[in-house]
mmCIF file of C-alpha atoms in Angstrom:
data_model
loop_
_atom_site.group_PDB
_atom_site.id
_atom_site.type_symbol
_atom_site.label_atom_id
_atom_site.label_comp_id
_atom_site.label_asym_id
_atom_site.label_seq_id
_atom_site.Cartn_x
_atom_site.Cartn_y
_atom_site.Cartn_z
ATOM 1 C CA MET A 1 -16.824 -19.726 1.987
ATOM 2 C CA LYS A 2 -19.973 -18.180 0.595
ATOM 3 C CA ASN A 3 -21.446 -17.366 3.998
ATOM 4 C CA GLY A 4 -18.278 -15.721 5.303
ATOM 5 C CA GLY A 5 -17.395 -14.251 1.943
ATOM 6 C CA VAL A 6 -14.707 -11.645 1.983
ATOM 7 C CA LEU A 7 -14.326 -11.754 5.764
ATOM 8 C CA LEU A 8 -12.882 -15.264 5.777
ATOM 9 C CA GLY A 9 -10.242 -13.935 3.406
ATOM 10 C CA PHE A 10 -8.774 -12.155 6.415
ATOM 11 C CA LEU A 11 -8.599 -15.275 8.561
ATOM 12 C CA PRO A 12 -4.806 -15.636 8.123
ATOM 13 C CA LEU A 13 -4.278 -12.050 9.256
ATOM 14 C CA VAL A 14 -6.289 -12.500 12.438
ATOM 15 C CA ILE A 15 -4.779 -15.896 13.258
ATOM 16 C CA TYR A 16 -1.270 -14.615 12.619
ATOM 17 C CA GLY A 17 -1.848 -11.554 14.805
ATOM 18 C CA VAL A 18 -3.345 -13.493 17.698
ATOM 19 C CA ILE A 19 -0.734 -16.259 17.716
ATOM 20 C CA ALA A 20 2.205 -13.897 17.157
ATOM 21 C CA GLY A 21 0.844 -11.770 19.989
ATOM 22 C CA ILE A 22 0.838 -14.798 22.295
ATOM 23 C CA ALA A 23 3.961 -16.575 21.020
ATOM 24 C CA GLY A 24 6.037 -13.414 20.725
ATOM 25 C CA THR A 25 8.395 -12.155 18.081
ATOM 26 C CA SER A 26 11.003 -14.894 18.317
ATOM 27 C CA VAL A 27 11.720 -16.770 15.104
ATOM 28 C CA SER A 28 9.955 -19.863 16.434
ATOM 29 C CA GLY A 29 6.941 -17.832 17.628
ATOM 30 C CA VAL A 30 6.554 -16.120 14.263
ATOM 31 C CA MET A 31 7.042 -19.422 12.422
ATOM 32 C CA ILE A 32 4.251 -21.008 14.474
ATOM 33 C CA ALA A 33 1.991 -18.022 13.757
ATOM 34 C CA LEU A 34 2.742 -18.123 10.012
ATOM 35 C CA ILE A 35 2.207 -21.879 9.752
ATOM 36 C CA ALA A 36 -1.058 -21.650 11.704
ATOM 37 C CA ALA A 37 -2.294 -18.787 9.515
ATOM 38 C CA ILE A 38 -1.529 -20.651 6.300
ATOM 39 C CA ALA A 39 -2.908 -23.976 7.565
ATOM 40 C CA ALA A 40 -6.154 -22.446 8.798
ATOM 41 C CA PHE A 41 -6.699 -20.661 5.530
ATOM 42 C CA LEU A 42 -5.940 -23.742 3.449
ATOM 43 C CA ILE A 43 -8.489 -25.678 5.490
ATOM 44 C CA VAL A 44 -11.228 -23.033 5.450
ATOM 45 C CA GLY A 45 -10.392 -21.086 2.293
ATOM 46 C CA ARG A 46 -9.375 -23.794 -0.144
ATOM 47 C CA SER A 47 -12.454 -23.196 -2.301
ATOM 48 C CA ASP A 48 -11.634 -19.486 -2.618
ATOM 49 C CA LEU A 49 -8.177 -20.382 -3.897
ATOM 50 C CA ARG A 50 -9.691 -22.773 -6.456
ATOM 51 C CA LYS A 51 -12.114 -20.054 -7.581
ATOM 52 C CA GLY A 52 -9.233 -17.632 -8.067
ATOM 53 C CA MET A 53 -10.348 -15.140 -5.428
ATOM 54 C CA MET A 54 -7.702 -12.430 -5.537
ATOM 55 C CA MET A 55 -7.705 -11.707 -1.791
ATOM 56 C CA ALA A 56 -7.261 -15.395 -1.005
ATOM 57 C CA TRP A 57 -4.179 -15.589 -3.201
ATOM 58 C CA VAL A 58 -2.725 -12.362 -1.827
ATOM 59 C CA ASN A 59 -3.116 -13.611 1.746
ATOM 60 C CA VAL A 60 -1.584 -16.989 1.011
ATOM 61 C CA ALA A 61 1.267 -15.269 -0.844
ATOM 62 C CA ILE A 62 2.016 -12.826 1.997
ATOM 63 C CA PHE A 63 2.197 -15.519 4.641
ATOM 64 C CA SER A 64 3.910 -18.151 2.463
ATOM 65 C CA VAL A 65 6.617 -15.758 1.255
ATOM 66 C CA SER A 66 7.158 -14.586 4.838
ATOM 67 C CA LEU A 67 7.393 -18.194 6.042
ATOM 68 C CA ILE A 68 9.955 -19.033 3.353
ATOM 69 C CA ALA A 69 11.943 -15.835 3.948
ATOM 70 C CA ILE A 70 12.126 -16.332 7.708
ATOM 71 C CA GLY A 71 12.082 -20.133 7.989
ATOM 72 C CA VAL A 72 14.091 -21.216 4.952
ATOM 73 C CA PHE A 73 16.377 -18.268 4.258
ATOM 74 C CA GLY A 74 16.742 -17.151 7.873
ATOM 75 C CA ILE A 75 15.790 -13.534 7.220
ATOM 76 C CA ALA A 76 14.895 -12.927 10.860
ATOM 77 C CA TRP A 77 15.334 -9.147 10.561
ATOM 78 C CA LEU A 78 11.984 -9.193 8.726
ATOM 79 C CA ILE A 79 10.080 -10.112 11.904
ATOM 80 C CA PRO A 80 9.747 -6.619 13.417
ATOM 81 C CA TYR A 81 8.446 -5.360 10.061
ATOM 82 C CA MET A 82 5.767 -8.033 9.583
ATOM 83 C CA GLY A 83 2.806 -5.761 10.367
ATOM 84 C CA ILE A 84 4.165 -3.072 8.067
ATOM 85 C CA LEU A 85 4.790 -5.639 5.315
ATOM 86 C CA ILE A 86 1.342 -7.208 5.646
ATOM 87 C CA TYR A 87 -0.645 -3.964 5.689
ATOM 88 C CA THR A 88 1.437 -2.391 2.911
ATOM 89 C CA THR A 89 0.770 -5.420 0.713
ATOM 90 C CA LEU A 90 -2.954 -5.436 1.517
ATOM 91 C CA ALA A 91 -3.294 -1.671 0.967
ATOM 92 C CA VAL A 92 -1.451 -1.756 -2.368
ATOM 93 C CA PHE A 93 -3.467 -4.765 -3.523
ATOM 94 C CA THR A 94 -6.786 -3.219 -2.465
ATOM 95 C CA VAL A 95 -6.152 0.178 -4.041
ATOM 96 C CA GLY A 96 -4.727 -1.557 -7.121
ATOM 97 C CA SER A 97 -7.861 -3.689 -7.491
ATOM 98 C CA ILE A 98 -9.952 -0.502 -7.550
ATOM 99 C CA LEU A 99 -7.622 1.241 -10.012
ATOM 100 C CA ILE A 100 -7.793 -1.649 -12.485
ATOM 101 C CA GLY A 101 -11.588 -1.657 -12.228
ATOM 102 C CA ARG A 102 -11.858 -4.962 -10.348
ATOM 103 C CA PRO A 103 -12.472 -4.153 -6.685
ATOM 104 C CA PHE A 104 -11.689 -7.380 -4.884
ATOM 105 C CA THR A 105 -15.055 -7.503 -3.081
ATOM 106 C CA LEU A 106 -16.826 -7.924 -6.444
ATOM 107 C CA GLN A 107 -15.729 -11.552 -6.606
ATOM 108 C CA TYR A 108 -17.365 -12.310 -3.271
ATOM 109 C CA ALA A 109 -20.440 -10.148 -3.887
ATOM 110 C CA ARG A 110 -21.160 -11.861 -7.203
ATOM 111 C CA GLU A 111 -21.518 -15.155 -5.344
ATOM 112 C CA MET A 112 -24.266 -13.633 -3.211
ATOM 113 C CA VAL A 113 -26.480 -11.842 -5.732
ATOM 114 C CA ASP A 114 -28.376 -12.633 -8.883
ATOM 115 C CA ARG A 115 -26.274 -12.551 -12.049
ATOM 116 C CA THR A 116 -28.502 -9.800 -13.507
ATOM 117 C CA LEU A 117 -27.050 -7.345 -10.957
ATOM 118 C CA TRP A 118 -23.382 -7.967 -11.706
ATOM 119 C CA GLU A 119 -22.967 -5.154 -14.220
ATOM 120 C CA LYS A 120 -25.350 -2.662 -12.619
ATOM 121 C CA PRO A 121 -23.562 0.634 -11.818
ATOM 122 C CA ARG A 122 -24.939 0.724 -8.250
ATOM 123 C CA PHE A 123 -23.697 -2.789 -7.568
ATOM 124 C CA ILE A 124 -20.247 -1.936 -8.880
ATOM 125 C CA ARG A 125 -20.158 1.390 -6.977
ATOM 126 C CA ALA A 126 -21.168 -0.376 -3.765
ATOM 127 C CA ASN A 127 -18.245 -2.760 -4.198
ATOM 128 C CA VAL A 128 -15.840 0.049 -5.005
ATOM 129 C CA LEU A 129 -16.927 1.733 -1.769
ATOM 130 C CA ILE A 130 -16.618 -1.434 0.326
ATOM 131 C CA THR A 131 -13.213 -2.202 -1.177
ATOM 132 C CA GLY A 132 -12.200 1.418 -0.583
ATOM 133 C CA VAL A 133 -13.181 1.142 3.074
ATOM 134 C CA TRP A 134 -10.960 -1.926 3.396
ATOM 135 C CA GLY A 135 -8.142 -0.070 1.639
ATOM 136 C CA GLY A 136 -8.547 2.833 4.049
ATOM 137 C CA VAL A 137 -8.478 0.483 7.022
ATOM 138 C CA PHE A 138 -5.318 -1.170 5.711
ATOM 139 C CA LEU A 139 -3.665 2.246 5.372
ATOM 140 C CA VAL A 140 -4.731 3.271 8.885
ATOM 141 C CA ASN A 141 -3.492 -0.069 10.226
ATOM 142 C CA LEU A 142 -0.214 0.442 8.379
ATOM 143 C CA GLY A 143 0.111 3.682 10.334
ATOM 144 C CA PHE A 144 -0.697 1.872 13.582
ATOM 145 C CA CYS A 145 1.953 -0.752 12.788
ATOM 146 C CA GLY A 146 4.449 2.048 12.161
ATOM 147 C CA ILE A 147 3.598 3.538 15.561
ATOM 148 C CA ALA A 148 3.916 0.112 17.210
ATOM 149 C CA PHE A 149 7.304 -0.394 15.537
ATOM 150 C CA LEU A 150 8.644 3.034 16.504
ATOM 151 C CA THR A 151 7.114 3.070 19.996
ATOM 152 C CA PRO A 152 7.352 -0.401 21.572
ATOM 153 C CA THR A 153 5.739 0.857 24.783
ATOM 154 C CA LEU A 154 2.149 1.066 25.946
ATOM 155 C CA ILE A 155 1.396 3.438 23.070
ATOM 156 C CA GLY A 156 2.715 0.841 20.617
ATOM 157 C CA ARG A 157 0.589 -1.890 22.191
ATOM 158 C CA ILE A 158 -2.492 0.336 22.002
ATOM 159 C CA ALA A 159 -1.722 1.000 18.331
ATOM 160 C CA GLN A 160 -1.378 -2.733 17.732
ATOM 161 C CA VAL A 161 -4.717 -3.505 19.386
ATOM 162 C CA SER A 162 -6.302 -0.650 17.424
ATOM 163 C CA THR A 163 -5.647 -2.539 14.186
ATOM 164 C CA TYR A 164 -8.196 -5.151 15.289
ATOM 165 C CA ILE A 165 -10.741 -2.479 16.142
ATOM 166 C CA PHE A 166 -10.436 -1.049 12.640
ATOM 167 C CA LEU A 167 -10.644 -4.517 11.058
ATOM 168 C CA ALA A 168 -13.809 -5.179 13.071
ATOM 169 C CA ALA A 169 -15.256 -1.831 11.959
ATOM 170 C CA ALA A 170 -14.567 -2.687 8.304
ATOM 171 C CA ALA A 171 -16.166 -6.097 8.802
ATOM 172 C CA LEU A 172 -19.279 -4.513 10.306
ATOM 173 C CA PHE A 173 -19.440 -2.042 7.427
ATOM 174 C CA THR A 174 -19.090 -4.927 4.956
ATOM 175 C CA PHE A 175 -22.147 -6.608 6.501
ATOM 176 C CA TRP A 176 -24.159 -3.414 6.971
ATOM 177 C CA TYR A 177 -23.654 -1.501 3.726
ATOM 178 C CA PRO A 178 -25.046 -4.011 1.179
ATOM 179 C CA GLU A 179 -28.146 -4.410 3.334
ATOM 180 C CA HIS A 180 -28.441 -0.624 3.577
ATOM 181 C CA VAL A 181 -28.298 -0.334 -0.223
ATOM 182 C CA ARG A 182 -30.885 -3.112 -0.637
ATOM 183 C CA LYS A 183 -33.311 -1.389 1.729
ATOM 184 C CA LYS A 184 -32.791 1.940 0.025
ATOM 185 C CA ILE A 185 -33.225 0.504 -3.463
ATOM 186 C CA PRO A 186 -35.000 -2.882 -3.255
ATOM 187 C CA VAL A 187 -34.076 -3.827 -6.791
ATOM 188 C CA MET A 188 -30.841 -2.336 -8.034
ATOM 189 C CA VAL A 189 -32.068 -0.927 -11.299
ATOM 190 C CA GLN A 190 -29.278 1.564 -11.918
#
């Protein structure tokens, strides 16, 4: 997943959202969405799991635990809270990765740059910023999911669609910012 890097780590989220949006919030619709999200990630993201990429494991855990809770234990009341559960988990994980000094994007970024840059302060700061942007997006999307849950009308649907706009914005930032830093400082010396 080197070319897609961190962005492919969000494949389960996008697949789940699209399929759940089409299939609806019935138990069978959510089960199909969860299975598709997990299957797609296991096909495309298997190497990230083997490499111990934190985001890969968090995504697989979120969707696997949800699948077991809903499909095996019949905890159907969880379904309306799925967006809140997913974005809370992602936000806590992302902020936690920064707080422990291991912003999750570092793992992906290290696959794309020379080893001599790994410990450079600018490289680390860039990854803290990128991870922070993702954390901010997850928090905003958590708010949108709360609005969608509390207001299942047009406003709720707009909030739900807005989550994808913010994910796309974070993805664009993730592509743009490293290139911006490289152009500004051709060789990260500090």
